[in-house]
Amino acid sequence: MAALVRDGHRHFLQELMACGIVERSAARRLHRRCCELQKVHYAHDKLDDFIDVINVNLQPLFMEIRKGISEDDGKTYYALVNLAETEITKMASDYSENELELFKKTIDLIIASENGFASSTNILNLADQLRPKKMKKKEAEQVLQSLVQDKWLSEKDGEYTLHTRSIIEMEQFLLNRYQDLARKCHICRSLAVQSQVCEDCGIGMHLPCVAKFFRGQTEPRCPQCKQFWPHEIPEINQPESQMPTRRGASSSDTRRR
């Protein structure tokens, strides 16, 4: 028998649907408000139990609240996932066929890249190659802005990558579509778009996972093959752009194979 869903659970789900994705600290604040609404005791460490109740009742609808890790800073996020269709299919109500085609080609560039990013120049160059019709570059720029605003893409200095929302909601689709290119993080086992890769055995790890795994180690070694880890080790719990390193920094050390 499914656990009883109360008004607080419904309110949490409605807020998540409106936001698309929420960071754990925000989810905990929302959880507190929902407990106050239900007039039940709030426990700081019971967020996942609260979400489990919602998920049990979402099963017949082929939906689920999932959590994932930001590739930038390692923070935990929650998003509502539709299990019955790919998220690109679900986006059809918000984007035209041509706009979705641009998004798909952008994902192609991101997944195939060495660092998990695609430049705006390379993306915009695809605009006149779209089918069923070409797109002006100005229109393509507006689509990219919308994808960033809707948290499907993230933009940093003219470079685009998948937002945490995309990775959480489209993980299995991406793993299936890019079987020869996509990889899972060796530590957290979720899809790794931005990662460091062992040059000997080829495993990949998110930057936050690298920071956590090698924290305090003076001679970091690959968790699988035990060979020396040649990349710089980022500091934990900071955005990638602010992560100081323990050895000489080089942008080429953030790579995928």
Coordinates of N, CA and C in Angstrom, one line a residue, residues 127-220:
A127 N 23.8 26.3 -37.3 CA 22.4 26.9 -37.5 C 22.0 26.7 -39.0
D128 N 22.9 26.9 -39.9 CA 22.5 26.8 -41.3 C 22.5 25.3 -41.8
Q129 N 22.8 24.4 -40.9 CA 22.8 23.0 -41.3 C 21.6 22.2 -40.7
L130 N 20.7 22.9 -40.1 CA 19.6 22.3 -39.4 C 18.5 21.8 -40.4
R131 N 17.8 20.8 -40.1 CA 16.7 20.2 -40.8 C 15.5 20.2 -39.9
P132 N 14.3 20.5 -40.4 CA 13.9 20.6 -41.8 C 14.2 22.0 -42.4
K133 N 14.6 23.0 -41.6 CA 14.9 24.3 -42.2 C 16.1 24.9 -41.4
K134 N 16.8 25.8 -42.1 CA 18.0 26.4 -41.5 C 17.5 27.5 -40.5
M135 N 18.4 27.9 -39.7 CA 18.1 28.9 -38.6 C 19.1 30.0 -38.7
K136 N 18.7 31.2 -38.6 CA 19.6 32.4 -38.6 C 20.4 32.3 -37.3
K137 N 21.6 32.8 -37.3 CA 22.4 32.8 -36.1 C 21.8 33.6 -35.0
K138 N 21.2 34.7 -35.3 CA 20.5 35.5 -34.2 C 19.4 34.6 -33.6
E139 N 18.7 33.9 -34.4 CA 17.7 33.0 -33.8 C 18.3 31.9 -32.9
A140 N 19.4 31.4 -33.4 CA 20.1 30.3 -32.7 C 20.6 30.9 -31.3
E141 N 21.1 32.1 -31.3 CA 21.6 32.7 -30.1 C 20.4 32.8 -29.1
Q142 N 19.2 33.2 -29.6 CA 18.0 33.3 -28.7 C 17.6 31.9 -28.1
V143 N 17.8 30.9 -29.0 CA 17.4 29.5 -28.5 C 18.4 29.1 -27.4
L144 N 19.7 29.4 -27.6 CA 20.7 29.1 -26.6 C 20.4 29.8 -25.3
Q145 N 20.0 31.1 -25.3 CA 19.6 31.8 -24.2 C 18.4 31.2 -23.4
S146 N 17.5 30.7 -24.2 CA 16.3 30.0 -23.6 C 16.7 28.7 -22.9
L147 N 17.6 28.0 -23.6 CA 18.0 26.7 -23.0 C 18.8 26.9 -21.7
V148 N 19.5 28.0 -21.6 CA 20.2 28.3 -20.4 C 19.2 28.8 -19.3
Q149 N 18.3 29.6 -19.7 CA 17.3 30.1 -18.8 C 16.4 29.0 -18.2
D150 N 16.1 28.0 -19.1 CA 15.3 26.8 -18.6 C 16.2 25.8 -18.0
K151 N 17.5 26.0 -17.8 CA 18.4 25.1 -17.1 C 18.6 23.8 -17.8
W152 N 18.6 23.8 -19.1 CA 19.0 22.6 -19.9 C 20.5 22.8 -20.2
L153 N 21.0 24.0 -20.4 CA 22.4 24.2 -20.7 C 22.9 25.2 -19.6
S154 N 24.3 25.2 -19.5 CA 25.0 26.2 -18.7 C 26.0 26.8 -19.6
E155 N 26.2 28.1 -19.3 CA 27.1 28.9 -20.2 C 28.2 29.5 -19.3
K156 N 29.5 29.4 -19.8 CA 30.6 30.0 -19.1 C 31.5 30.6 -20.1
D157 N 31.6 31.9 -20.2 CA 32.5 32.6 -21.1 C 32.4 32.1 -22.5
G158 N 31.2 32.0 -23.0 CA 31.0 31.6 -24.4 C 31.1 30.1 -24.7
E159 N 31.2 29.3 -23.6 CA 31.3 27.9 -23.7 C 30.0 27.3 -23.1
Y160 N 29.4 26.3 -23.7 CA 28.2 25.7 -23.2 C 28.4 24.2 -22.8
T161 N 27.8 23.8 -21.7 CA 27.8 22.4 -21.3 C 26.4 22.1 -20.8
L162 N 26.2 20.8 -20.4 CA 24.9 20.4 -20.0 C 24.7 20.9 -18.5
H163 N 23.5 21.4 -18.2 CA 23.2 21.8 -16.9 C 22.9 20.6 -16.1
T164 N 23.1 20.7 -14.8 CA 22.8 19.5 -13.9 C 21.4 19.0 -14.1
R165 N 20.5 19.8 -14.4 CA 19.1 19.3 -14.7 C 19.1 18.4 -15.9
S166 N 19.8 18.7 -17.0 CA 19.9 17.8 -18.1 C 20.5 16.5 -17.8
I167 N 21.5 16.5 -17.0 CA 22.2 15.3 -16.7 C 21.4 14.4 -15.8
I168 N 20.6 15.0 -14.8 CA 19.8 14.2 -14.0 C 18.6 13.6 -14.8
E169 N 18.0 14.4 -15.6 CA 16.8 14.0 -16.3 C 17.0 13.2 -17.6
M170 N 18.2 13.4 -18.2 CA 18.4 12.7 -19.5 C 19.6 11.7 -19.4
E171 N 20.0 11.3 -18.2 CA 21.2 10.5 -18.0 C 21.1 9.2 -18.8
Q172 N 20.1 8.4 -18.6 CA 20.0 7.1 -19.3 C 19.9 7.3 -20.8
F173 N 19.1 8.3 -21.2 CA 19.0 8.6 -22.7 C 20.4 8.9 -23.3
L174 N 21.2 9.7 -22.6 CA 22.5 10.1 -23.0 C 23.5 8.9 -23.0
L175 N 23.4 8.1 -22.0 CA 24.2 6.9 -21.9 C 23.9 5.9 -23.1
N176 N 22.6 5.8 -23.4 CA 22.2 4.9 -24.5 C 22.6 5.5 -25.9
R177 N 22.4 6.8 -26.0 CA 22.6 7.4 -27.3 C 24.1 7.5 -27.6
Y178 N 24.9 7.7 -26.6 CA 26.4 7.9 -26.8 C 27.2 6.8 -26.1
Q179 N 26.9 5.6 -26.5 CA 27.5 4.5 -25.8 C 29.0 4.5 -25.9
D180 N 29.5 4.9 -27.0 CA 31.0 4.9 -27.2 C 31.7 6.1 -26.7
L181 N 30.9 7.1 -26.3 CA 31.5 8.4 -25.8 C 31.2 8.7 -24.3
A182 N 30.0 8.5 -23.9 CA 29.6 8.8 -22.6 C 30.2 7.8 -21.6
R183 N 30.5 8.3 -20.4 CA 31.0 7.4 -19.4 C 30.4 7.8 -18.0
K184 N 30.4 6.9 -17.1 CA 30.0 7.2 -15.7 C 31.2 7.5 -14.8
C185 N 31.0 8.3 -13.9 CA 32.0 8.6 -12.9 C 32.4 7.4 -12.1
H186 N 33.6 7.1 -12.0 CA 34.0 5.9 -11.3 C 33.7 5.9 -9.8
I187 N 33.5 7.1 -9.2 CA 33.2 7.3 -7.8 C 31.7 7.3 -7.5
C188 N 31.0 8.2 -8.1 CA 29.6 8.3 -7.8 C 28.6 7.5 -8.8
R189 N 29.2 7.0 -9.9 CA 28.5 6.2 -10.8 C 27.4 6.9 -11.6
S190 N 27.4 8.3 -11.6 CA 26.5 9.0 -12.5 C 27.2 9.5 -13.7
L191 N 26.5 9.9 -14.7 CA 27.0 10.4 -16.0 C 28.1 11.5 -15.7
A192 N 29.2 11.3 -16.3 CA 30.3 12.3 -16.2 C 30.5 13.0 -17.6
V193 N 30.1 14.3 -17.6 CA 30.3 15.0 -18.9 C 31.7 15.8 -18.8
Q194 N 31.8 16.5 -17.7 CA 33.1 17.2 -17.4 C 33.9 16.2 -16.4
S195 N 35.0 15.8 -16.8 CA 35.7 14.8 -15.9 C 37.2 14.9 -16.2
Q196 N 37.9 14.2 -15.2 CA 39.3 13.9 -15.4 C 39.4 12.4 -15.7
V197 N 40.3 12.0 -16.6 CA 40.4 10.6 -17.1 C 41.8 10.1 -16.8
C198 N 41.8 8.9 -16.3 CA 43.1 8.2 -16.1 C 43.7 7.8 -17.5
E199 N 44.9 8.2 -17.6 CA 45.6 8.0 -18.9 C 46.0 6.6 -19.1
D200 N 45.9 5.8 -18.1 CA 46.4 4.4 -18.2 C 45.2 3.4 -18.4
C201 N 44.1 3.5 -17.5 CA 43.0 2.6 -17.6 C 41.7 3.2 -18.2
G202 N 41.7 4.5 -18.3 CA 40.6 5.2 -19.0 C 39.4 5.5 -18.1
I203 N 39.4 5.3 -16.8 CA 38.2 5.6 -16.0 C 38.1 7.1 -15.9
G204 N 36.9 7.6 -15.7 CA 36.7 9.1 -15.5 C 36.1 9.4 -14.2
M205 N 36.4 10.6 -13.7 CA 35.8 11.0 -12.4 C 35.5 12.5 -12.5
H206 N 34.3 12.9 -12.0 CA 33.9 14.3 -11.9 C 35.0 15.0 -11.1
L207 N 35.1 16.3 -11.4 CA 36.1 17.1 -10.6 C 35.8 17.1 -9.1
P208 N 34.5 17.3 -8.7 CA 34.3 17.2 -7.2 C 34.6 15.9 -6.6
C209 N 34.3 14.8 -7.4 CA 34.7 13.5 -6.9 C 36.2 13.3 -6.8
V210 N 36.9 13.8 -7.8 CA 38.4 13.8 -7.8 C 38.8 14.5 -6.5
A211 N 38.3 15.7 -6.2 CA 38.7 16.4 -5.0 C 38.5 15.7 -3.7
K212 N 37.3 15.0 -3.6 CA 36.9 14.3 -2.4 C 37.8 13.0 -2.3
F213 N 38.0 12.3 -3.4 CA 38.7 11.0 -3.3 C 40.1 11.2 -3.0
F214 N 40.8 12.2 -3.5 CA 42.2 12.4 -3.3 C 42.5 13.4 -2.2
R215 N 41.5 13.9 -1.5 CA 41.8 14.8 -0.4 C 42.8 14.3 0.6
G216 N 43.8 15.0 0.9 CA 44.8 14.6 1.9 C 45.9 13.7 1.4
Q217 N 45.8 13.3 0.1 CA 46.8 12.4 -0.4 C 47.9 13.2 -1.0
T218 N 49.1 12.8 -0.7 CA 50.3 13.5 -1.3 C 50.7 12.9 -2.6
E219 N 50.4 11.7 -2.9 CA 50.7 11.1 -4.1 C 49.5 10.3 -4.7
P220 N 48.5 11.1 -5.3 CA 47.3 10.4 -5.7 C 47.5 9.4 -6.8

